[in-house]
Amino acid sequence: MVYAIAILSNLLLASAALAAPSRLEQRLARRRAGRQSQPIRLLDSGLESLASNTSHVEYSSNWAGAVWDTYPSGTFTSVTGTFTVPTPSGSSGAASAWVGIDGDTCGNAILQTGVDFTISNGRVSYDAWYEWYPDYAYDFSGITIKAGDQIKLTVTASSTKAGTAVIQNLSTGKTVTKSLTSSAALCEENAEWIVEDFEEGSSLVPFANFGTVTFTNAVATTKSGSTVGPSGATTIDIKQNNQVLTSVSTSSSGVTIKYV
């Protein structure tokens, strides 16, 4: 009798384990419920003089990084950048590092891919995703990411309504690719390297202290085949509740975004 009860107990525990959703399933459900990047939400802007140069700085509630916003439609076909995955600090919050085409002066579509860093009750998790706004973001499967990994992000537009998103974990040698189509046409006039306070369920998530994200080998490719780095692009800092939360600097091939 005791033996039978033990068997029944083990079966019940196994059934419960099978019924319980995995962390991946929970994240996928959360995305389907509304995880979404958004076009830039501009606040005020200004001109900051840096030595003999003048850099145009904008403030946003959701984007920090560098954006090319002075080129005509039909310019950019690809954007790429590599960064080291940070470890966010604090007890809860999230942020996302991504590269993309459009979403600034062209707000009707964004082709983008990136990595979310989430901290919940002090536990950190990472999600690799792709998105063609205004559709929601979707998780890549078949790739794992941890703090310290070198991640290369690339989006390529083969037309205004078709393209690819690629994430390469250079530390593990794993690459995932997604071919995308959309009825929302790109303008191909913005190229960007961004850390974002993204949206879930129509509101911004609490913005995590992500430390520092530095995009290296940051390049945007044009239809003519020429390339453009971030130097000279518009820089954007996140400002929330009248407090500036980030500090951004650029170089010929890099963008550094710090939480301050």
Tab-separated table of N, CA and C in Angstrom, residues 87-163:
chain	number	residue	atom	x	y	z
A	87	THR	N	25.779	43.222	-17.055
A	87	THR	CA	25.006	42.687	-15.933
A	87	THR	C	24.262	43.838	-15.276
A	88	PRO	N	22.937	43.926	-15.436
A	88	PRO	CA	22.198	45.004	-14.784
A	88	PRO	C	22.237	44.845	-13.272
A	89	SER	N	22.135	45.964	-12.582
A	89	SER	CA	22.158	45.935	-11.122
A	89	SER	C	20.829	46.414	-10.567
A	90	GLY	N	20.622	46.197	-9.276
A	90	GLY	CA	19.362	46.555	-8.638
A	90	GLY	C	18.515	45.324	-8.402
A	91	SER	N	17.280	45.543	-7.983
A	91	SER	CA	16.394	44.418	-7.678
A	91	SER	C	15.446	44.081	-8.811
A	92	SER	N	15.095	45.078	-9.649
A	92	SER	CA	14.165	44.817	-10.748
A	92	SER	C	14.309	45.888	-11.812
A	93	GLY	N	13.896	45.532	-13.023
A	93	GLY	CA	13.940	46.462	-14.144
A	93	GLY	C	14.416	45.751	-15.393
A	94	ALA	N	14.453	46.488	-16.513
A	94	ALA	CA	14.874	45.902	-17.779
A	94	ALA	C	15.385	46.991	-18.701
A	95	ALA	N	16.165	46.589	-19.688
A	95	ALA	CA	16.637	47.466	-20.751
A	95	ALA	C	16.958	46.574	-21.937
A	96	SER	N	17.155	47.175	-23.100
A	96	SER	CA	17.393	46.404	-24.299
A	96	SER	C	18.414	47.114	-25.174
A	97	ALA	N	19.385	46.365	-25.707
A	97	ALA	CA	20.356	46.907	-26.654
A	97	ALA	C	20.023	46.381	-28.036
A	98	TRP	N	19.941	47.280	-29.025
A	98	TRP	CA	19.572	46.838	-30.363
A	98	TRP	C	20.132	47.752	-31.440
A	99	VAL	N	20.126	47.238	-32.681
A	99	VAL	CA	20.409	48.050	-33.857
A	99	VAL	C	19.169	48.027	-34.733
A	100	GLY	N	18.987	49.096	-35.530
A	100	GLY	CA	17.779	49.125	-36.331
A	100	GLY	C	17.828	50.110	-37.473
A	101	ILE	N	16.819	50.000	-38.321
A	101	ILE	CA	16.573	50.915	-39.423
A	101	ILE	C	15.220	51.566	-39.195
A	102	ASP	N	15.215	52.908	-39.151
A	102	ASP	CA	14.013	53.743	-38.993
A	102	ASP	C	13.486	53.743	-37.557
A	103	GLY	N	12.430	54.548	-37.330
A	103	GLY	CA	11.882	54.709	-35.994
A	103	GLY	C	12.089	56.097	-35.417
A	104	ASP	N	12.892	56.940	-36.103
A	104	ASP	CA	13.107	58.314	-35.629
A	104	ASP	C	12.304	59.266	-36.500
A	105	THR	N	12.889	59.817	-37.541
A	105	THR	CA	12.124	60.679	-38.448
A	105	THR	C	11.114	59.876	-39.249
A	106	CYS	N	11.374	58.586	-39.407
A	106	CYS	CA	10.409	57.667	-40.007
A	106	CYS	C	9.833	56.811	-38.897
A	107	GLY	N	8.603	57.096	-38.491
A	107	GLY	CA	8.022	56.436	-37.327
A	107	GLY	C	7.016	55.355	-37.629
A	108	ASN	N	6.781	55.051	-38.923
A	108	ASN	CA	5.737	54.086	-39.233
A	108	ASN	C	6.247	52.643	-39.242
A	109	ALA	N	7.579	52.441	-39.246
A	109	ALA	CA	8.125	51.086	-39.256
A	109	ALA	C	9.532	51.112	-38.685
A	110	ILE	N	9.934	49.990	-38.065
A	110	ILE	CA	11.310	49.793	-37.599
A	110	ILE	C	11.664	48.328	-37.825
A	111	LEU	N	12.800	48.086	-38.465
A	111	LEU	CA	13.379	46.745	-38.551
A	111	LEU	C	14.529	46.700	-37.555
A	112	GLN	N	14.445	45.805	-36.565
A	112	GLN	CA	15.424	45.850	-35.484
A	112	GLN	C	15.634	44.463	-34.880
A	113	THR	N	16.784	44.315	-34.233
A	113	THR	CA	17.052	43.096	-33.481
A	113	THR	C	17.963	43.439	-32.318
A	114	GLY	N	17.830	42.689	-31.215
A	114	GLY	CA	18.619	43.030	-30.042
A	114	GLY	C	18.489	42.019	-28.928
A	115	VAL	N	18.956	42.436	-27.757
A	115	VAL	CA	18.970	41.596	-26.560
A	115	VAL	C	18.377	42.377	-25.397
A	116	ASP	N	17.402	41.778	-24.731
A	116	ASP	CA	16.858	42.347	-23.493
A	116	ASP	C	17.682	41.857	-22.315
A	117	PHE	N	17.930	42.740	-21.339
A	117	PHE	CA	18.500	42.334	-20.057
A	117	PHE	C	17.467	42.663	-18.993
A	118	THR	N	17.054	41.672	-18.257
A	118	THR	CA	16.001	41.828	-17.258
A	118	THR	C	16.513	41.366	-15.902
A	119	ILE	N	16.229	42.158	-14.879
A	119	ILE	CA	16.560	41.751	-13.514
A	119	ILE	C	15.262	41.732	-12.709
A	120	SER	N	14.984	40.588	-12.091
A	120	SER	CA	13.749	40.398	-11.334
A	120	SER	C	14.092	39.754	-9.999
A	121	ASN	N	13.782	40.462	-8.924
A	121	ASN	CA	14.141	39.991	-7.584
A	121	ASN	C	15.629	39.644	-7.497
A	122	GLY	N	16.432	40.458	-8.178
A	122	GLY	CA	17.869	40.272	-8.147
A	122	GLY	C	18.403	39.230	-9.110
A	123	ARG	N	17.525	38.532	-9.833
A	123	ARG	CA	17.945	37.504	-10.787
A	123	ARG	C	17.933	38.077	-12.192
A	124	VAL	N	19.022	37.834	-12.934
A	124	VAL	CA	19.196	38.412	-14.261
A	124	VAL	C	18.913	37.372	-15.336
A	125	SER	N	18.191	37.769	-16.389
A	125	SER	CA	17.965	36.902	-17.543
A	125	SER	C	18.132	37.717	-18.819
A	126	TYR	N	18.362	37.004	-19.929
A	126	TYR	CA	18.600	37.652	-21.218
A	126	TYR	C	17.725	37.006	-22.285
A	127	ASP	N	17.237	37.822	-23.208
A	127	ASP	CA	16.411	37.338	-24.307
A	127	ASP	C	16.886	37.962	-25.613
A	128	ALA	N	17.108	37.134	-26.628
A	128	ALA	CA	17.450	37.609	-27.967
A	128	ALA	C	16.167	37.702	-28.785
A	129	TRP	N	15.956	38.795	-29.488
A	129	TRP	CA	14.679	39.030	-30.146
A	129	TRP	C	14.841	39.745	-31.478
A	130	TYR	N	13.769	39.732	-32.258
A	130	TYR	CA	13.683	40.483	-33.513
A	130	TYR	C	12.309	41.144	-33.578
A	131	GLU	N	12.206	42.204	-34.363
A	131	GLU	CA	10.930	42.924	-34.447
A	131	GLU	C	10.870	43.751	-35.722
A	132	TRP	N	9.711	43.741	-36.338
A	132	TRP	CA	9.408	44.700	-37.410
A	132	TRP	C	8.191	45.485	-36.931
A	133	TYR	N	8.461	46.593	-36.262
A	133	TYR	CA	7.386	47.440	-35.753
A	133	TYR	C	6.531	47.907	-36.935
A	134	PRO	N	5.170	47.916	-36.790
A	134	PRO	CA	4.397	47.894	-35.544
A	134	PRO	C	4.004	46.519	-35.016
A	135	ASP	N	4.534	45.444	-35.565
A	135	ASP	CA	4.312	44.137	-34.943
A	135	ASP	C	5.098	44.083	-33.632
A	136	TYR	N	4.768	43.102	-32.800
A	136	TYR	CA	5.465	42.930	-31.530
A	136	TYR	C	6.830	42.286	-31.738
A	137	ALA	N	7.620	42.238	-30.670
A	137	ALA	CA	8.905	41.551	-30.687
A	137	ALA	C	8.690	40.064	-30.446
A	138	TYR	N	9.566	39.257	-31.032
A	138	TYR	CA	9.507	37.809	-30.871
A	138	TYR	C	10.889	37.293	-30.488
A	139	ASP	N	10.905	36.286	-29.611
A	139	ASP	CA	12.164	35.700	-29.172
A	139	ASP	C	12.755	34.797	-30.248
A	140	PHE	N	14.073	34.875	-30.414
A	140	PHE	CA	14.791	33.844	-31.141
A	140	PHE	C	14.836	32.583	-30.285
A	141	SER	N	14.812	31.436	-30.933
A	141	SER	CA	15.080	30.178	-30.242
A	141	SER	C	16.433	29.663	-30.716
A	142	GLY	N	17.039	28.791	-29.922
A	142	GLY	CA	18.279	28.165	-30.326
A	142	GLY	C	19.526	28.971	-30.051
A	143	ILE	N	19.432	29.989	-29.199
A	143	ILE	CA	20.615	30.759	-28.825
A	143	ILE	C	20.525	31.097	-27.345
A	144	THR	N	21.628	30.977	-26.649
A	144	THR	CA	21.701	31.346	-25.241
A	144	THR	C	22.686	32.498	-25.089
A	145	ILE	N	22.398	33.356	-24.130
A	145	ILE	CA	23.210	34.555	-23.914
A	145	ILE	C	23.435	34.720	-22.426
A	146	LYS	N	24.663	35.080	-22.072
A	146	LYS	CA	24.981	35.349	-20.666
A	146	LYS	C	25.852	36.592	-20.583
A	147	ALA	N	25.982	37.117	-19.386
A	147	ALA	CA	26.812	38.302	-19.168
A	147	ALA	C	28.237	38.039	-19.647
A	148	GLY	N	28.801	39.032	-20.322
A	148	GLY	CA	30.156	38.923	-20.819
A	148	GLY	C	30.277	38.395	-22.231
A	149	ASP	N	29.199	37.839	-22.795
A	149	ASP	CA	29.238	37.354	-24.171
A	149	ASP	C	29.382	38.526	-25.146
A	150	GLN	N	30.096	38.283	-26.236
A	150	GLN	CA	30.197	39.250	-27.329
A	150	GLN	C	29.095	38.951	-28.335
A	151	ILE	N	28.218	39.922	-28.542
A	151	ILE	CA	27.047	39.731	-29.398
A	151	ILE	C	27.122	40.694	-30.587
A	152	LYS	N	27.007	40.129	-31.788
A	152	LYS	CA	26.955	40.942	-33.003
A	152	LYS	C	25.520	40.962	-33.522
A	153	LEU	N	24.982	42.168	-33.725
A	153	LEU	CA	23.619	42.362	-34.199
A	153	LEU	C	23.648	42.937	-35.612
A	154	THR	N	22.786	42.429	-36.491
A	154	THR	CA	22.711	42.949	-37.855
A	154	THR	C	21.276	42.903	-38.351
A	155	VAL	N	20.817	44.007	-38.917
A	155	VAL	CA	19.557	44.004	-39.663
A	155	VAL	C	19.853	44.440	-41.086
A	156	THR	N	19.161	43.806	-42.040
A	156	THR	CA	19.355	44.123	-43.449
A	156	THR	C	18.006	44.205	-44.125
A	157	ALA	N	17.773	45.294	-44.841
A	157	ALA	CA	16.537	45.459	-45.600
A	157	ALA	C	16.814	45.116	-47.061
A	158	SER	N	16.188	44.034	-47.554
A	158	SER	CA	16.322	43.682	-48.963
A	158	SER	C	15.370	44.493	-49.829
A	159	SER	N	14.322	45.004	-49.203
A	159	SER	CA	13.389	45.955	-49.818
A	159	SER	C	12.753	46.724	-48.679
A	160	THR	N	11.829	47.617	-48.966
A	160	THR	CA	11.193	48.371	-47.892
A	160	THR	C	10.236	47.526	-47.075
A	161	LYS	N	9.884	46.320	-47.583
A	161	LYS	CA	8.935	45.464	-46.877
A	161	LYS	C	9.465	44.061	-46.604
A	162	ALA	N	10.777	43.873	-46.748
A	162	ALA	CA	11.367	42.562	-46.480
A	162	ALA	C	12.800	42.737	-46.019
A	163	GLY	N	13.243	41.809	-45.159
A	163	GLY	CA	14.610	41.900	-44.677
A	163	GLY	C	14.948	40.750	-43.755
